[in-house]
Amino acid sequence: MSKNKPKILVTNDDGITAKGIRNLIKEMCKLGDVYVVAPDKPQSGKGHAITIDAILELKPVKVADGALAEVACSGTPADCVKLAINEVLEDKPDLCVSGINHGSNSSISVIYSGTMSAAIEAGIEGIPSIGFSLCDYSKDADFKEARPFVYKIAKQVLENGLPDGVVLNVNIPKMSEEPYKGIKVCRQARANWREKFDKRTNPIGKEYYWLTGEFENLDAGEDTDEYWLAKNYISLVPIQFDLTAHHMIQKLNTWKLNE
Amino acid sequence: MSKNKPKILVTNDDGITAKGIRNLIKEMCKLGDVYVVAPDKPQSGKGHAITIDAILELKPVKVADGALAEVACSGTPADCVKLAINEVLEDKPDLCVSGINHGSNSSISVIYSGTMSAAIEAGIEGIPSIGFSLCDYSKDADFKEARPFVYKIAKQVLENGLPDGVVLNVNIPKMSEEPYKGIKVCRQARANWREKFDKRTNPIGKEYYWLTGEFENLDAGEDTDEYWLAKNYISLVPIQFDLTAHHMIQKLNTWKLNE
């Protein structure tokens, strides 16, 4: 292992054998020494869950050539990063990359995303970190055209670093006949998921629900991730885990809170 | 049911029978018509997890007098809010309150918190929303002194509303002999949890881990939640779910992303 090569931690939320992480590992191997610590099963929609009421297990595996180590973890994406840093790697990595997710994590989806929670967890630990997502939920999604952009963005982060408290959320349009037009730095669109619960009855007469929903962009801005993704650009949103709405502090101080 | 009374949705992450939510319900009954949709079991540390790979069940229950309806939900705190809005309530509530959590959700804990994810979920749906937490992890924590402050803050939100995209994170010191000094509007401290994995071996020789950790405040600022909580003030942090690090956008545009 070269001393000059950056050490790169790779994780995801679709599980260690997913096509997305396999593509990500291949690109990262061109940039440094790669260590993979990823869930042993799909963990989509797990948000920033951590496991405090159950045990966690690690299992060394070898899914493919390339990485210096691959470890499957029984926990959530955030657990994977915590275990990687504390129990698997000897030193902090120079970069953490999460993904490539099978499905979008643009706009409000960042809140629910296991992919992004892994990237944010690494950011909290002071590690430059990026989450990558392809807007294609298919298990057999095609990452071919995405890969050079993933490489380029990771290389820029290794070269430039990221300030404390900032993590990148990169979303890549589903591959089509038209090549990607480029990368746009933008902000998270104001959007939500309009839920629609699919109500059913089980064989013994008890009702239950499946959560489904439709994405709804509430933001007409021309500087958002949704805007540029729709135009076949790759969106790059810098995100932070200081959730303080600083603009609201002055206003709240006019409330009658201490009378 | 009076037409003039505000409709208040109450939820939490410790489960529908927890002492914290029971105290919260009592205060909210003084302010409006209360509907409870809360997890049927503890859901701490679930972050903003949603259930997309399993069914969800709702069960009407009656734990105590006061609320117009109480429903136990098999899902996460975020699921509870989604189901409450779409399947339990006829109209959107005027206020959503989550908690009172048994344990702190100040500074970085907001990221991992089921209590706050429920409040944030309601915020995403456009409902004025507050998460309340007592910095006392005990099941038998004493909420007596916290209650008038919870009432006062909820009343102020009903009177003043909250702007789109802003949710309140309220943390209350553990009760001591000294009365609370008041409420301070502040920002989220930069902090993290320094993990310490407790590594054990099971009876058949397989290693496993328990996640434990120590809270570490990295922020010397005198305007943070941690600072004021330590001085026996109640902290009120306005938070947002637009995670965009707006200050970073200009800087990223100087990177060589499209060359």
XYZ file of C-alpha atoms in Angstrom:
518
model
C 0.000 0.000 0.000
C 1.518 3.279 -1.101
C 1.907 5.914 1.592
C 0.944 8.655 -0.818
C -2.307 7.172 -1.959
C -5.425 8.618 -0.353
C -7.425 6.225 1.781
C -11.039 6.059 0.628
C -13.960 4.584 2.574
C -16.819 3.370 0.370
C -20.290 2.609 1.683
C -23.923 2.701 0.540
C -27.454 1.812 1.563
C -28.400 -0.691 -1.134
C -26.074 -3.335 0.293
C -22.502 -4.389 -0.380
C -23.270 -6.414 -3.508
C -25.374 -3.745 -5.272
C -24.382 -2.711 -8.759
C -24.104 0.934 -7.710
C -21.423 0.388 -5.065
C -19.533 -1.951 -7.395
C -19.319 0.832 -9.979
C -18.283 3.324 -7.309
C -15.516 1.044 -6.008
C -14.055 0.703 -9.511
C -13.791 4.459 -9.931
C -12.381 4.990 -6.431
C -9.667 2.365 -7.018
C -8.276 4.749 -9.665
C -7.925 7.448 -6.974
C -6.649 5.649 -3.886
C -6.666 2.711 -1.510
C -10.249 1.586 -1.107
C -11.887 0.100 1.972
C -15.516 -0.983 1.751
C -17.779 -1.213 4.793
C -21.372 -1.507 3.642
C -24.671 -3.023 4.791
C -25.154 -6.753 4.361
C -28.706 -6.082 3.103
C -30.666 -3.188 1.552
C -31.185 -0.248 3.955
C -33.067 2.234 1.782
C -35.201 4.839 3.531
C -33.422 4.301 6.811
C -32.636 8.007 7.195
C -30.044 8.684 9.851
C -31.025 5.655 11.926
C -28.423 4.179 14.247
C -28.614 0.855 16.050
C -28.770 1.302 19.809
C -31.165 -1.499 20.727
C -29.538 -4.423 18.928
C -26.110 -5.883 18.324
C -23.966 -5.115 15.290
C -21.910 -7.628 13.366
C -19.083 -7.251 10.868
C -18.143 -9.902 8.327
C -15.102 -9.702 6.036
C -16.159 -10.606 2.509
C -14.711 -10.519 -0.961
C -17.237 -9.549 -3.581
C -14.725 -8.542 -6.246
C -11.117 -7.527 -6.821
C -9.994 -3.948 -6.285
C -10.632 -2.924 -2.694
C -8.013 -3.609 -0.008
C -10.770 -4.817 2.304
C -14.495 -5.415 2.095
C -16.618 -5.793 5.207
C -20.355 -6.474 5.356
C -22.128 -4.857 8.318
C -25.442 -5.877 9.860
C -26.410 -2.268 10.683
C -27.601 0.908 9.013
C -25.486 3.096 6.702
C -24.651 5.426 9.631
C -23.608 2.390 11.702
C -21.335 1.289 8.837
C -19.445 4.564 8.898
C -19.120 4.561 12.694
C -17.853 0.973 12.691
C -15.532 1.598 9.743
C -13.852 4.504 11.493
C -13.678 2.921 14.936
C -13.180 -0.783 14.274
C -12.122 -1.441 10.674
C -9.750 1.342 9.573
C -6.570 2.157 11.428
C -6.673 5.874 10.579
C -9.381 8.224 9.456
C -9.907 8.013 5.704
C -9.140 10.978 3.459
C -12.497 10.658 1.732
C -15.782 8.867 2.268
C -18.065 8.157 -0.677
C -21.526 6.644 -0.423
C -23.572 5.122 -3.230
C -23.978 5.056 -6.085
C -27.574 4.853 -4.921
C -30.145 3.156 -7.113
C -32.625 6.042 -7.093
C -32.743 9.791 -6.591
C -31.729 11.537 -3.379
C -32.357 15.023 -4.676
C -34.290 17.780 -2.888
C -36.244 16.568 0.159
C -35.221 12.915 -0.365
C -31.907 13.811 1.270
C -33.781 13.685 4.604
C -34.898 10.063 4.184
C -31.795 8.787 2.468
C -29.560 6.120 3.935
C -26.965 6.948 1.275
C -26.790 10.549 2.408
C -26.903 9.697 6.113
C -23.707 7.687 5.656
C -22.084 10.647 3.911
C -23.333 13.031 6.628
C -22.084 10.717 9.378
C -18.612 10.841 7.844
C -18.931 14.624 7.618
C -19.774 14.810 11.322
C -16.578 12.858 11.947
C -14.647 15.489 9.990
C -14.078 13.420 6.850
C -14.599 15.003 3.393
C -17.593 13.148 2.100
C -19.857 12.720 -0.930
C -23.114 10.873 -1.555
C -23.788 9.791 -5.159
C -27.199 8.777 -6.491
C -28.436 7.780 -9.935
C -32.053 8.696 -10.639
C -32.841 5.144 -11.679
C -34.379 2.795 -9.118
C -33.749 -0.332 -11.211
C -31.527 -3.025 -9.747
C -29.876 -3.237 -13.166
C -29.495 0.520 -13.611
C -26.779 1.559 -16.061
C -23.963 3.503 -14.342
C -21.621 3.637 -17.353
C -22.059 7.269 -18.256
C -22.197 8.349 -14.608
C -18.812 6.927 -13.735
C -16.460 9.543 -15.236
C -18.441 12.279 -13.440
C -18.228 10.399 -10.144
C -14.481 10.115 -10.640
C -14.135 13.807 -11.481
C -16.103 15.023 -8.460
C -14.276 12.725 -6.029
C -10.937 13.863 -7.482
C -11.892 17.509 -6.980
C -12.834 16.837 -3.355
C -9.509 15.068 -2.743
C -7.689 18.043 -4.267
C -9.720 20.890 -2.734
C -11.035 19.373 0.495
C -14.336 20.473 1.986
C -14.879 22.916 4.838
C -15.969 21.549 8.219
C -19.668 20.826 8.267
C -20.206 20.550 4.502
C -20.955 17.343 2.573
C -21.820 16.955 -1.109
C -25.055 15.492 -2.437
C -24.605 14.469 -6.072
C -27.522 13.268 -8.183
C -27.161 11.952 -11.699
C -30.036 11.692 -14.204
C -31.107 8.288 -15.425
C -29.097 7.355 -18.497
C -30.764 8.141 -21.789
C -29.700 8.481 -25.403
C -28.674 12.073 -24.756
C -25.299 12.388 -22.974
C -25.169 14.296 -19.681
C -24.723 18.022 -20.295
C -22.387 18.649 -17.354
C -22.384 19.340 -13.613
C -24.406 22.151 -11.982
C -23.830 23.394 -8.444
C -27.283 24.124 -7.069
C -29.545 24.243 -4.028
C -32.003 21.689 -2.688
C -35.467 22.229 -4.194
C -38.432 22.742 -1.833
C -40.397 19.597 -2.491
C -42.174 16.805 -0.730
C -43.617 13.361 -1.218
C -47.379 13.315 -1.469
C -48.110 10.086 0.346
C -50.710 7.666 -0.781
C -51.211 4.761 1.572
C -52.264 1.543 -0.104
C -54.744 0.099 2.412
C -55.256 -3.664 2.320
C -56.809 -6.392 4.417
C -54.888 -9.474 5.468
C -56.279 -13.021 5.223
C -57.686 -12.857 8.753
C -59.439 -9.526 8.206
C -56.956 -7.081 9.708
C -56.207 -3.867 7.865
C -52.694 -2.773 7.037
C -50.948 -0.163 4.880
C -48.149 0.123 2.378
C -46.502 3.521 2.154
C -46.402 4.817 -1.404
C -46.257 8.327 -2.725
C -45.614 10.714 -5.533
C -42.835 13.233 -5.634
C -44.025 16.816 -5.829
C -41.699 19.707 -6.673
C -43.061 22.862 -5.022
C -40.148 25.025 -6.156
C -40.183 27.033 -9.390
C -36.589 28.254 -8.913
C -34.095 27.828 -11.749
C -31.216 27.186 -9.363
C -32.422 23.918 -7.822
C -31.321 20.318 -8.172
C -34.699 19.336 -9.619
C -34.490 22.049 -12.255
C -31.109 20.955 -13.552
C -31.699 17.215 -13.270
C -34.735 17.653 -15.523
C -32.415 19.291 -18.075
C -30.060 16.275 -18.001
C -27.381 17.913 -15.836
C -25.745 16.266 -12.836
C -26.713 18.208 -9.695
C -24.216 18.940 -6.944
C -25.726 20.363 -3.752
C -23.475 21.256 -0.818
C -25.358 20.301 2.331
C -24.778 20.936 6.011
C -25.730 19.243 9.264
C -26.034 22.469 11.201
C -29.814 22.535 10.856
C -30.154 25.919 12.601
C -32.486 28.260 10.724
C -30.238 31.213 11.528
C -32.554 33.685 9.816
C -35.286 32.821 12.326
C -33.354 33.554 15.526
C -33.959 37.298 15.547
C -37.662 36.835 14.867
C -38.059 34.307 17.685
C -36.456 36.759 20.078
C -39.477 39.026 19.573
C -41.811 36.296 20.881
C -43.124 36.442 24.446
C -41.147 33.478 25.691
C -39.964 34.807 29.031
C -42.944 36.798 30.300
C -65.570 19.462 19.330
C -65.456 23.243 19.151
C -64.846 24.706 15.729
C -62.571 27.328 17.203
C -60.246 25.029 19.002
C -56.962 24.291 17.293
C -56.398 20.701 16.223
C -53.161 19.335 17.663
C -51.348 16.171 16.560
C -49.176 14.625 19.258
C -46.511 12.013 18.560
C -43.142 10.859 19.902
C -40.470 8.215 19.534
C -40.513 6.589 22.967
C -43.883 4.953 22.311
C -47.480 5.886 22.994
C -47.442 4.890 26.672
C -44.239 6.755 27.626
C -44.418 9.221 30.486
C -43.121 12.036 28.277
C -45.946 11.883 25.735
C -48.498 11.559 28.544
C -47.257 14.828 30.040
C -47.279 16.474 26.626
C -50.867 15.373 25.929
C -52.056 16.893 29.199
C -50.580 20.284 28.331
C -51.883 20.193 24.766
C -55.433 19.399 25.967
C -55.408 22.886 27.532
C -54.726 24.390 24.100
C -56.897 22.439 21.688
C -58.379 19.200 20.425
C -55.716 16.559 20.706
C -55.137 13.564 18.428
C -52.375 11.118 19.293
C -50.688 8.907 16.692
C -47.526 7.451 18.168
C -45.346 4.352 17.862
C -46.541 1.170 19.549
C -42.965 0.573 20.796
C -39.814 2.627 21.443
C -38.230 4.054 18.273
C -35.274 5.998 19.636
C -32.362 6.618 17.301
C -34.456 5.898 14.235
C -33.534 9.206 12.597
C -35.768 10.036 9.686
C -36.397 6.393 8.812
C -39.556 5.552 6.894
C -40.987 2.092 6.315
C -40.956 1.158 2.645
C -40.127 -2.537 2.884
C -42.741 -3.664 5.424
C -46.412 -3.156 6.206
C -47.742 -0.564 8.626
C -50.543 -1.107 11.096
C -52.698 1.299 13.095
C -54.520 0.328 16.271
C -56.960 2.607 18.122
C -56.144 2.552 21.823
C -57.124 4.431 24.927
C -54.240 4.954 27.286
C -55.813 7.814 29.255
C -58.545 10.455 29.161
C -57.994 13.754 27.397
C -57.247 13.144 23.724
C -60.091 12.836 21.210
C -58.353 9.847 19.655
C -55.274 7.771 20.339
C -53.788 5.473 17.717
C -50.781 3.196 18.116
C -48.716 2.768 14.941
C -46.334 -0.054 14.096
C -43.937 2.256 12.223
C -41.323 4.911 12.833
C -42.060 8.436 14.116
C -42.002 9.777 10.526
C -44.441 7.021 9.498
C -46.737 8.068 12.369
C -46.976 11.613 11.065
C -47.560 10.491 7.481
C -50.289 8.066 8.560
C -51.854 10.601 10.946
C -52.199 13.190 8.204
C -53.332 10.819 5.484
C -55.367 8.170 7.275
C -56.320 9.282 10.793
C -57.119 13.019 10.710
C -59.729 14.499 8.424
C -57.925 17.817 8.016
C -54.374 18.954 8.511
C -53.705 19.778 12.163
C -52.889 23.351 13.218
C -49.912 22.157 15.216
C -47.808 19.028 15.571
C -45.848 18.403 18.763
C -43.456 15.521 19.296
C -42.078 14.277 22.617
C -41.526 15.004 25.363
C -38.506 12.848 24.634
C -36.781 11.005 27.451
C -33.288 12.300 26.682
C -31.568 15.206 24.967
C -31.950 16.047 21.293
C -29.737 19.107 21.417
C -26.929 19.946 18.981
C -25.962 17.050 16.662
C -28.455 14.634 18.270
C -31.151 16.317 16.172
C -29.799 14.271 13.246
C -30.369 10.892 14.928
C -33.575 11.788 16.725
C -36.871 10.081 16.048
C -38.611 12.808 18.059
C -37.247 15.503 15.788
C -37.816 13.502 12.606
C -41.532 13.405 13.439
C -41.516 17.171 13.961
C -39.566 17.686 10.734
C -41.923 15.408 8.800
C -44.857 17.567 9.919
C -42.870 20.648 8.910
C -42.320 19.209 5.437
C -46.104 18.791 5.228
C -46.502 22.492 6.031
C -47.675 22.054 9.631
C -46.223 24.292 12.390
C -44.274 21.859 14.458
C -42.207 21.493 17.640
C -40.086 18.723 19.108
C -39.669 18.708 22.897
C -36.976 16.796 24.769
C -36.032 16.558 28.434
C -32.333 15.940 29.077
C -33.131 12.982 31.299
C -32.997 9.484 29.827
C -34.777 7.863 32.766
C -38.086 6.112 32.106
C -39.375 7.799 35.249
C -38.005 11.266 34.390
C -39.787 14.155 36.129
C -41.578 16.440 33.631
C -43.369 18.588 36.224
C -41.289 21.719 35.910
C -40.983 21.349 32.130
C -44.717 21.385 31.519
C -45.517 25.104 31.859
C -42.676 25.894 29.431
C -43.964 23.332 26.946
C -47.400 24.926 27.199
C -46.007 28.427 26.730
C -43.943 27.573 23.651
C -46.788 25.657 21.991
C -49.147 28.562 22.696
C -46.715 31.007 21.098
C -46.463 28.827 17.983
C -50.266 28.634 17.723
C -50.454 32.427 18.021
C -47.499 33.390 15.817
C -47.258 30.475 13.404
C -43.945 29.428 11.903
C -42.607 30.277 8.445
C -42.503 27.545 5.813
C -39.528 25.278 6.297
C -38.861 26.056 9.969
C -39.463 23.684 12.899
C -38.575 24.216 16.568
C -36.215 21.997 18.560
C -36.795 22.553 22.284
C -34.552 20.957 24.889
C -35.165 21.176 28.607
C -32.525 20.517 31.272
C -32.987 17.612 33.643
C -34.954 18.746 36.689
C -32.850 19.737 39.663
C -33.377 21.689 42.846
C -32.740 24.922 40.971
C -35.731 26.106 38.907
C -35.277 26.645 35.163
C -33.973 30.151 34.486
C -36.005 30.755 31.316
C -35.991 30.090 27.565
C -33.083 30.987 25.275
C -33.329 31.105 21.494
C -30.030 29.727 20.239
C -28.208 27.823 17.522
C -27.251 24.156 17.293
C -23.794 23.569 18.817
C -21.115 21.896 16.677
C -20.702 18.615 18.486
C -20.485 14.910 17.897
C -20.681 11.567 19.609
C -17.320 9.943 20.160
C -18.236 6.329 19.589
C -16.903 3.540 21.656
C -17.917 0.113 20.448
C -18.283 -2.477 23.160
C -16.907 -5.619 21.482
C -18.109 -8.947 22.851
C -18.095 -12.604 21.900
C -21.280 -14.660 21.766
C -21.570 -18.159 23.292
C -20.536 -19.823 20.030
C -17.459 -17.622 19.593
C -18.718 -14.989 17.172
C -17.804 -11.366 17.773
C -20.401 -8.611 17.909
C -20.617 -4.970 18.936
C -22.788 -2.642 20.978
C -22.738 0.987 19.929
C -21.969 3.271 22.846
C -20.431 6.702 22.921
C -19.726 9.915 24.705
C -21.085 13.278 23.741
C -18.429 15.795 22.829
C -19.159 19.512 22.488
C -16.676 20.992 20.002
C -18.222 24.462 20.116
C -17.042 27.183 22.501
C -19.739 29.641 21.356
C -21.926 31.334 23.955
C -24.979 31.295 21.701
C -25.480 27.535 21.426
C -28.044 25.135 22.871
C -25.339 23.287 24.810
C -24.102 26.513 26.380
C -27.513 27.555 27.681
C -28.665 24.068 28.713
C -25.585 23.836 30.924
C -26.721 27.070 32.589
C -30.171 25.577 33.322
C -32.006 27.412 30.535
C -34.430 25.786 28.128
C -32.951 25.928 24.615
C -35.072 26.731 21.583
C -33.357 26.185 18.238
C -35.205 26.962 14.999
C -34.197 24.283 12.513
C -34.722 23.836 8.789
C -34.887 20.936 6.385
C -33.344 22.844 3.509
C -29.916 21.338 4.111
C -28.254 23.422 1.375
C -24.981 24.957 2.561
C -25.737 28.160 0.637
C -22.425 29.751 1.620
C -20.588 26.982 -0.246
C -22.251 27.398 -3.645
C -20.054 30.252 -4.866
C -16.900 28.445 -3.762
C -17.890 25.235 -5.549
C -18.439 27.185 -8.748
C -14.690 27.902 -8.776
C -13.922 24.156 -8.914
C -12.965 22.510 -12.203
C -16.145 20.510 -12.561
C -16.868 21.024 -16.235
C -13.443 20.941 -17.840
